[in-house]
């Protein structure tokens, strides 16, 4: 009885996703490239910032990562997509970020490939094995395949399921800047500028902790 109820709920969720979500996203993507707004030029205020949803997943190097713990003491660029096309967009944020901050120990990034839907979850291990072969080895430690509950991600931060999403998360796990779809040159500049601001704040926070512990 419980299995039947679960199957019925899953079926309703799939129908809802297809009828209201996918086709609306596709129409928007064709019309505007999935771009609903342009990113801001400065980080959001603490009081206006939301925590990034809980994500625990394995990297392609098979290391277990709890993002909420990984955020501590760092400024993190989180790149997230539900469809392969979104990954192409996320690369346009990732490459300038990693090039600019490759020598900065407080800056890090994670890529999240969200495995969503019953079918894709059923073949997720096969997908991961293929990704492990396809992706450059230097990306494996930062590339997550997330098979968990994606509802909080969709409800809080998803603009369009087809496009890629980029978030700057501070050392307290708060989303301080976000962008989506293909970035403009100005948005890339904003991302790097906001990262520098957040890095300075993070360094201050770490210095204050050292000072407090030495008293």
PDB file of C-alpha atoms in Angstrom:
ATOM      1  CA  UNK A   1       0.000   0.000   0.000  1.00  0.00           C
ATOM      2  CA  UNK A   2       2.807   2.382   0.938  1.00  0.00           C
ATOM      3  CA  UNK A   3       4.694   1.554  -2.272  1.00  0.00           C
ATOM      4  CA  UNK A   4       1.586   2.244  -4.363  1.00  0.00           C
ATOM      5  CA  UNK A   5       1.084   5.599  -2.661  1.00  0.00           C
ATOM      6  CA  UNK A   6       4.750   6.511  -3.242  1.00  0.00           C
ATOM      7  CA  UNK A   7       4.543   5.564  -6.919  1.00  0.00           C
ATOM      8  CA  UNK A   8       1.383   7.642  -7.327  1.00  0.00           C
ATOM      9  CA  UNK A   9       3.043  10.662  -5.710  1.00  0.00           C
ATOM     10  CA  UNK A  10       6.118  10.263  -7.913  1.00  0.00           C
ATOM     11  CA  UNK A  11       3.944  10.030 -11.019  1.00  0.00           C
ATOM     12  CA  UNK A  12       2.044  13.200 -10.055  1.00  0.00           C
ATOM     13  CA  UNK A  13       5.349  15.013  -9.480  1.00  0.00           C
ATOM     14  CA  UNK A  14       6.640  13.990 -12.906  1.00  0.00           C
ATOM     15  CA  UNK A  15       3.432  15.100 -14.654  1.00  0.00           C
ATOM     16  CA  UNK A  16       3.501  18.409 -12.780  1.00  0.00           C
ATOM     17  CA  UNK A  17       7.157  18.956 -13.662  1.00  0.00           C
ATOM     18  CA  UNK A  18       6.575  18.241 -17.343  1.00  0.00           C
ATOM     19  CA  UNK A  19       3.318  20.172 -17.748  1.00  0.00           C
ATOM     20  CA  UNK A  20       4.144  23.264 -15.704  1.00  0.00           C
ATOM     21  CA  UNK A  21       7.922  23.278 -15.479  1.00  0.00           C
ATOM     22  CA  UNK A  22       9.784  21.971 -18.490  1.00  0.00           C
ATOM     23  CA  UNK A  23       7.663  23.467 -21.265  1.00  0.00           C
ATOM     24  CA  UNK A  24       7.484  26.840 -19.526  1.00  0.00           C
ATOM     25  CA  UNK A  25      11.276  26.805 -19.094  1.00  0.00           C
ATOM     26  CA  UNK A  26      11.754  25.799 -22.728  1.00  0.00           C
ATOM     27  CA  UNK A  27       9.487  28.588 -23.952  1.00  0.00           C
ATOM     28  CA  UNK A  28      11.360  31.114 -21.799  1.00  0.00           C
ATOM     29  CA  UNK A  29      14.707  29.767 -22.985  1.00  0.00           C
ATOM     30  CA  UNK A  30      13.728  30.176 -26.621  1.00  0.00           C
ATOM     31  CA  UNK A  31      12.432  33.675 -25.978  1.00  0.00           C
ATOM     32  CA  UNK A  32      15.195  35.116 -23.769  1.00  0.00           C
ATOM     33  CA  UNK A  33      17.888  32.473 -23.344  1.00  0.00           C
ATOM     34  CA  UNK A  34      16.425  31.757 -19.917  1.00  0.00           C
ATOM     35  CA  UNK A  35      17.695  35.078 -18.568  1.00  0.00           C
ATOM     36  CA  UNK A  36      15.213  36.635 -16.134  1.00  0.00           C
ATOM     37  CA  UNK A  37      17.456  39.352 -14.682  1.00  0.00           C
ATOM     38  CA  UNK A  38      21.039  40.606 -14.636  1.00  0.00           C
ATOM     39  CA  UNK A  39      23.274  40.018 -11.637  1.00  0.00           C
ATOM     40  CA  UNK A  40      23.946  42.793  -9.140  1.00  0.00           C
ATOM     41  CA  UNK A  41      27.245  44.657  -8.944  1.00  0.00           C
ATOM     42  CA  UNK A  42      27.752  44.143  -5.217  1.00  0.00           C
ATOM     43  CA  UNK A  43      27.121  41.405  -2.635  1.00  0.00           C
ATOM     44  CA  UNK A  44      23.727  41.329  -0.968  1.00  0.00           C
ATOM     45  CA  UNK A  45      23.478  42.550   2.617  1.00  0.00           C
ATOM     46  CA  UNK A  46      23.648  39.898   5.333  1.00  0.00           C
ATOM     47  CA  UNK A  47      20.074  40.589   6.406  1.00  0.00           C
ATOM     48  CA  UNK A  48      18.848  39.987   2.845  1.00  0.00           C
ATOM     49  CA  UNK A  49      20.863  36.807   2.226  1.00  0.00           C
ATOM     50  CA  UNK A  50      19.590  33.228   2.457  1.00  0.00           C
ATOM     51  CA  UNK A  51      21.614  30.151   3.400  1.00  0.00           C
ATOM     52  CA  UNK A  52      22.489  27.786   0.592  1.00  0.00           C
ATOM     53  CA  UNK A  53      20.366  24.605   0.911  1.00  0.00           C
ATOM     54  CA  UNK A  54      21.896  21.502   2.442  1.00  0.00           C
ATOM     55  CA  UNK A  55      23.851  19.486  -0.100  1.00  0.00           C
ATOM     56  CA  UNK A  56      25.760  16.306   0.690  1.00  0.00           C
ATOM     57  CA  UNK A  57      27.186  14.401  -2.241  1.00  0.00           C
ATOM     58  CA  UNK A  58      30.189  12.533  -3.573  1.00  0.00           C
ATOM     59  CA  UNK A  59      32.707  14.084  -5.927  1.00  0.00           C
ATOM     60  CA  UNK A  60      33.902  12.320  -9.058  1.00  0.00           C
ATOM     61  CA  UNK A  61      36.976  11.404  -6.996  1.00  0.00           C
ATOM     62  CA  UNK A  62      34.533   9.561  -4.661  1.00  0.00           C
ATOM     63  CA  UNK A  63      35.066  11.914  -1.733  1.00  0.00           C
ATOM     64  CA  UNK A  64      32.027  12.706   0.443  1.00  0.00           C
ATOM     65  CA  UNK A  65      31.403  16.465   0.676  1.00  0.00           C
ATOM     66  CA  UNK A  66      29.058  18.357   2.981  1.00  0.00           C
ATOM     67  CA  UNK A  67      28.885  21.790   1.378  1.00  0.00           C
ATOM     68  CA  UNK A  68      27.699  23.486   4.558  1.00  0.00           C
ATOM     69  CA  UNK A  69      30.930  22.409   6.249  1.00  0.00           C
ATOM     70  CA  UNK A  70      33.050  23.178   3.192  1.00  0.00           C
ATOM     71  CA  UNK A  71      31.809  26.796   3.109  1.00  0.00           C
ATOM     72  CA  UNK A  72      33.445  27.613   6.466  1.00  0.00           C
ATOM     73  CA  UNK A  73      36.486  29.865   6.110  1.00  0.00           C
ATOM     74  CA  UNK A  74      36.087  30.251   2.346  1.00  0.00           C
ATOM     75  CA  UNK A  75      34.406  32.209  -0.390  1.00  0.00           C
ATOM     76  CA  UNK A  76      32.821  29.607  -2.648  1.00  0.00           C
ATOM     77  CA  UNK A  77      31.581  29.833  -6.200  1.00  0.00           C
ATOM     78  CA  UNK A  78      28.831  27.220  -6.494  1.00  0.00           C
ATOM     79  CA  UNK A  79      27.865  26.246 -10.027  1.00  0.00           C
ATOM     80  CA  UNK A  80      24.649  24.292 -10.427  1.00  0.00           C
ATOM     81  CA  UNK A  81      22.692  22.789 -13.289  1.00  0.00           C
ATOM     82  CA  UNK A  82      19.891  20.287 -13.931  1.00  0.00           C
ATOM     83  CA  UNK A  83      20.442  19.852 -17.674  1.00  0.00           C
ATOM     84  CA  UNK A  84      23.705  19.274 -19.576  1.00  0.00           C
ATOM     85  CA  UNK A  85      23.222  22.531 -21.478  1.00  0.00           C
ATOM     86  CA  UNK A  86      23.455  24.363 -18.146  1.00  0.00           C
ATOM     87  CA  UNK A  87      26.953  23.007 -17.554  1.00  0.00           C
ATOM     88  CA  UNK A  88      28.186  24.764 -20.698  1.00  0.00           C
ATOM     89  CA  UNK A  89      26.902  28.032 -19.238  1.00  0.00           C
ATOM     90  CA  UNK A  90      28.464  27.326 -15.834  1.00  0.00           C
ATOM     91  CA  UNK A  91      31.869  26.888 -17.474  1.00  0.00           C
ATOM     92  CA  UNK A  92      31.671  30.543 -18.497  1.00  0.00           C
ATOM     93  CA  UNK A  93      31.626  31.493 -14.799  1.00  0.00           C
ATOM     94  CA  UNK A  94      34.034  28.802 -13.613  1.00  0.00           C
ATOM     95  CA  UNK A  95      36.925  29.496 -15.971  1.00  0.00           C
ATOM     96  CA  UNK A  96      37.435  33.218 -15.186  1.00  0.00           C
ATOM     97  CA  UNK A  97      36.939  32.554 -11.464  1.00  0.00           C
ATOM     98  CA  UNK A  98      39.526  29.769 -11.281  1.00  0.00           C
ATOM     99  CA  UNK A  99      41.956  31.698 -13.480  1.00  0.00           C
ATOM    100  CA  UNK A 100      41.657  34.825 -11.349  1.00  0.00           C
ATOM    101  CA  UNK A 101      41.781  33.135  -7.930  1.00  0.00           C
ATOM    102  CA  UNK A 102      43.955  30.068  -8.583  1.00  0.00           C
ATOM    103  CA  UNK A 103      46.529  31.283  -6.038  1.00  0.00           C
ATOM    104  CA  UNK A 104      43.978  32.411  -3.407  1.00  0.00           C
ATOM    105  CA  UNK A 105      43.636  29.757  -0.642  1.00  0.00           C
ATOM    106  CA  UNK A 106      40.377  31.226   0.679  1.00  0.00           C
ATOM    107  CA  UNK A 107      38.642  30.990  -2.720  1.00  0.00           C
ATOM    108  CA  UNK A 108      37.169  27.702  -3.899  1.00  0.00           C
ATOM    109  CA  UNK A 109      34.507  26.409  -6.242  1.00  0.00           C
ATOM    110  CA  UNK A 110      32.171  23.428  -6.534  1.00  0.00           C
ATOM    111  CA  UNK A 111      30.224  22.193  -9.535  1.00  0.00           C
ATOM    112  CA  UNK A 112      26.903  20.483  -8.792  1.00  0.00           C
ATOM    113  CA  UNK A 113      25.370  18.248 -11.398  1.00  0.00           C
ATOM    114  CA  UNK A 114      21.851  17.672 -10.055  1.00  0.00           C
ATOM    115  CA  UNK A 115      20.574  14.219 -10.951  1.00  0.00           C
ATOM    116  CA  UNK A 116      16.831  14.830 -10.933  1.00  0.00           C
ATOM    117  CA  UNK A 117      13.894  12.613 -11.805  1.00  0.00           C
ATOM    118  CA  UNK A 118      13.211   8.913 -11.316  1.00  0.00           C
ATOM    119  CA  UNK A 119      14.761   7.805 -14.611  1.00  0.00           C
ATOM    120  CA  UNK A 120      18.049   9.691 -14.187  1.00  0.00           C
ATOM    121  CA  UNK A 121      18.364   8.669 -10.552  1.00  0.00           C
ATOM    122  CA  UNK A 122      17.917   5.027 -11.568  1.00  0.00           C
ATOM    123  CA  UNK A 123      20.903   5.230 -13.915  1.00  0.00           C
ATOM    124  CA  UNK A 124      22.900   7.731 -11.816  1.00  0.00           C
ATOM    125  CA  UNK A 125      25.826   5.363 -11.166  1.00  0.00           C
ATOM    126  CA  UNK A 126      26.224   4.768 -14.884  1.00  0.00           C
ATOM    127  CA  UNK A 127      26.098   8.532 -15.482  1.00  0.00           C
ATOM    128  CA  UNK A 128      28.754   9.127 -12.830  1.00  0.00           C
ATOM    129  CA  UNK A 129      31.065   6.511 -14.316  1.00  0.00           C
ATOM    130  CA  UNK A 130      30.742   8.150 -17.722  1.00  0.00           C
ATOM    131  CA  UNK A 131      31.396  11.601 -16.256  1.00  0.00           C
ATOM    132  CA  UNK A 132      34.473  10.286 -14.456  1.00  0.00           C
ATOM    133  CA  UNK A 133      35.891   9.227 -17.814  1.00  0.00           C
ATOM    134  CA  UNK A 134      34.850  12.386 -19.659  1.00  0.00           C
ATOM    135  CA  UNK A 135      35.863  15.141 -17.235  1.00  0.00           C
ATOM    136  CA  UNK A 136      39.452  16.291 -16.784  1.00  0.00           C
ATOM    137  CA  UNK A 137      41.021  14.732 -13.686  1.00  0.00           C
ATOM    138  CA  UNK A 138      41.719  18.160 -12.149  1.00  0.00           C
ATOM    139  CA  UNK A 139      37.955  18.774 -11.959  1.00  0.00           C
ATOM    140  CA  UNK A 140      37.105  15.556 -10.102  1.00  0.00           C
ATOM    141  CA  UNK A 141      37.636  16.864  -6.551  1.00  0.00           C
ATOM    142  CA  UNK A 142      35.201  19.750  -7.093  1.00  0.00           C
ATOM    143  CA  UNK A 143      32.583  18.066  -9.254  1.00  0.00           C
ATOM    144  CA  UNK A 144      29.562  16.777  -7.303  1.00  0.00           C
ATOM    145  CA  UNK A 145      26.778  14.491  -8.513  1.00  0.00           C
ATOM    146  CA  UNK A 146      23.819  15.288  -6.273  1.00  0.00           C
ATOM    147  CA  UNK A 147      21.038  12.697  -6.077  1.00  0.00           C
ATOM    148  CA  UNK A 148      19.351  14.015  -2.937  1.00  0.00           C
ATOM    149  CA  UNK A 149      16.262  16.154  -2.388  1.00  0.00           C
ATOM    150  CA  UNK A 150      16.433  18.921  -4.979  1.00  0.00           C
ATOM    151  CA  UNK A 151      13.174  20.608  -3.939  1.00  0.00           C
ATOM    152  CA  UNK A 152      14.842  23.297  -1.732  1.00  0.00           C
ATOM    153  CA  UNK A 153      17.192  24.183  -4.610  1.00  0.00           C
ATOM    154  CA  UNK A 154      14.282  24.500  -7.036  1.00  0.00           C
ATOM    155  CA  UNK A 155      12.046  26.494  -4.701  1.00  0.00           C
ATOM    156  CA  UNK A 156      14.657  28.919  -3.378  1.00  0.00           C
ATOM    157  CA  UNK A 157      17.150  29.515  -6.166  1.00  0.00           C
ATOM    158  CA  UNK A 158      16.167  27.975  -9.494  1.00  0.00           C
ATOM    159  CA  UNK A 159      15.266  30.448 -12.242  1.00  0.00           C
ATOM    160  CA  UNK A 160      15.017  28.060 -15.167  1.00  0.00           C
ATOM    161  CA  UNK A 161      15.759  24.327 -15.169  1.00  0.00           C
ATOM    162  CA  UNK A 162      17.479  24.420 -18.556  1.00  0.00           C
ATOM    163  CA  UNK A 163      20.119  27.048 -17.748  1.00  0.00           C
ATOM    164  CA  UNK A 164      23.138  27.046 -15.462  1.00  0.00           C
ATOM    165  CA  UNK A 165      23.255  28.927 -12.154  1.00  0.00           C
ATOM    166  CA  UNK A 166      26.146  30.575 -10.311  1.00  0.00           C
ATOM    167  CA  UNK A 167      26.245  31.561  -6.619  1.00  0.00           C
ATOM    168  CA  UNK A 168      28.854  33.230  -4.450  1.00  0.00           C
ATOM    169  CA  UNK A 169      28.536  31.817  -0.947  1.00  0.00           C
ATOM    170  CA  UNK A 170      30.306  33.462   1.997  1.00  0.00           C
ATOM    171  CA  UNK A 171      32.133  31.780   4.885  1.00  0.00           C
ATOM    172  CA  UNK A 172      28.855  31.519   6.832  1.00  0.00           C
ATOM    173  CA  UNK A 173      27.071  29.621   4.060  1.00  0.00           C
ATOM    174  CA  UNK A 174      24.986  32.604   2.911  1.00  0.00           C
ATOM    175  CA  UNK A 175      24.339  33.276  -0.773  1.00  0.00           C
ATOM    176  CA  UNK A 176      25.658  36.820  -1.325  1.00  0.00           C
ATOM    177  CA  UNK A 177      25.569  36.993  -5.141  1.00  0.00           C
ATOM    178  CA  UNK A 178      23.845  35.011  -7.866  1.00  0.00           C
ATOM    179  CA  UNK A 179      23.572  34.855 -11.633  1.00  0.00           C
ATOM    180  CA  UNK A 180      22.120  32.503 -14.205  1.00  0.00           C
ATOM    181  CA  UNK A 181      22.148  31.626 -17.908  1.00  0.00           C
ATOM    182  CA  UNK A 182      24.960  32.907 -20.126  1.00  0.00           C
ATOM    183  CA  UNK A 183      26.863  35.695 -18.340  1.00  0.00           C
ATOM    184  CA  UNK A 184      27.552  39.092 -19.833  1.00  0.00           C
ATOM    185  CA  UNK A 185      31.072  40.555 -19.602  1.00  0.00           C
ATOM    186  CA  UNK A 186      29.740  42.936 -16.971  1.00  0.00           C
ATOM    187  CA  UNK A 187      28.385  40.052 -14.880  1.00  0.00           C
ATOM    188  CA  UNK A 188      31.774  38.312 -14.936  1.00  0.00           C
ATOM    189  CA  UNK A 189      33.371  41.536 -13.712  1.00  0.00           C
ATOM    190  CA  UNK A 190      30.737  41.783 -10.966  1.00  0.00           C
ATOM    191  CA  UNK A 191      31.424  38.181  -9.931  1.00  0.00           C
ATOM    192  CA  UNK A 192      35.158  38.820  -9.569  1.00  0.00           C
ATOM    193  CA  UNK A 193      34.624  42.164  -7.791  1.00  0.00           C
ATOM    194  CA  UNK A 194      32.114  40.650  -5.351  1.00  0.00           C
ATOM    195  CA  UNK A 195      34.476  37.741  -4.715  1.00  0.00           C
ATOM    196  CA  UNK A 196      37.224  40.187  -3.732  1.00  0.00           C
ATOM    197  CA  UNK A 197      34.884  41.995  -1.331  1.00  0.00           C
ATOM    198  CA  UNK A 198      33.817  38.711   0.292  1.00  0.00           C
ATOM    199  CA  UNK A 199      37.425  37.502   0.507  1.00  0.00           C
ATOM    200  CA  UNK A 200      38.378  40.613   2.470  1.00  0.00           C
ATOM    201  CA  UNK A 201      35.446  40.027   4.831  1.00  0.00           C
ATOM    202  CA  UNK A 202      36.449  36.383   5.251  1.00  0.00           C
ATOM    203  CA  UNK A 203      40.036  37.299   6.055  1.00  0.00           C
ATOM    204  CA  UNK A 204      38.797  39.763   8.694  1.00  0.00           C
ATOM    205  CA  UNK A 205      36.555  37.081  10.206  1.00  0.00           C
ATOM    206  CA  UNK A 206      39.443  34.615  10.390  1.00  0.00           C
ATOM    207  CA  UNK A 207      41.778  37.228  11.899  1.00  0.00           C
ATOM    208  CA  UNK A 208      39.186  38.077  14.558  1.00  0.00           C
ATOM    209  CA  UNK A 209      38.839  34.395  15.470  1.00  0.00           C
ATOM    210  CA  UNK A 210      42.625  34.062  15.839  1.00  0.00           C
ATOM    211  CA  UNK A 211      42.752  37.194  18.005  1.00  0.00           C
ATOM    212  CA  UNK A 212      39.876  35.973  20.202  1.00  0.00           C
ATOM    213  CA  UNK A 213      41.393  32.507  20.703  1.00  0.00           C
ATOM    214  CA  UNK A 214      44.781  33.939  21.682  1.00  0.00           C
ATOM    215  CA  UNK A 215      43.326  35.995  24.533  1.00  0.00           C
TER     216      UNK A 215
END
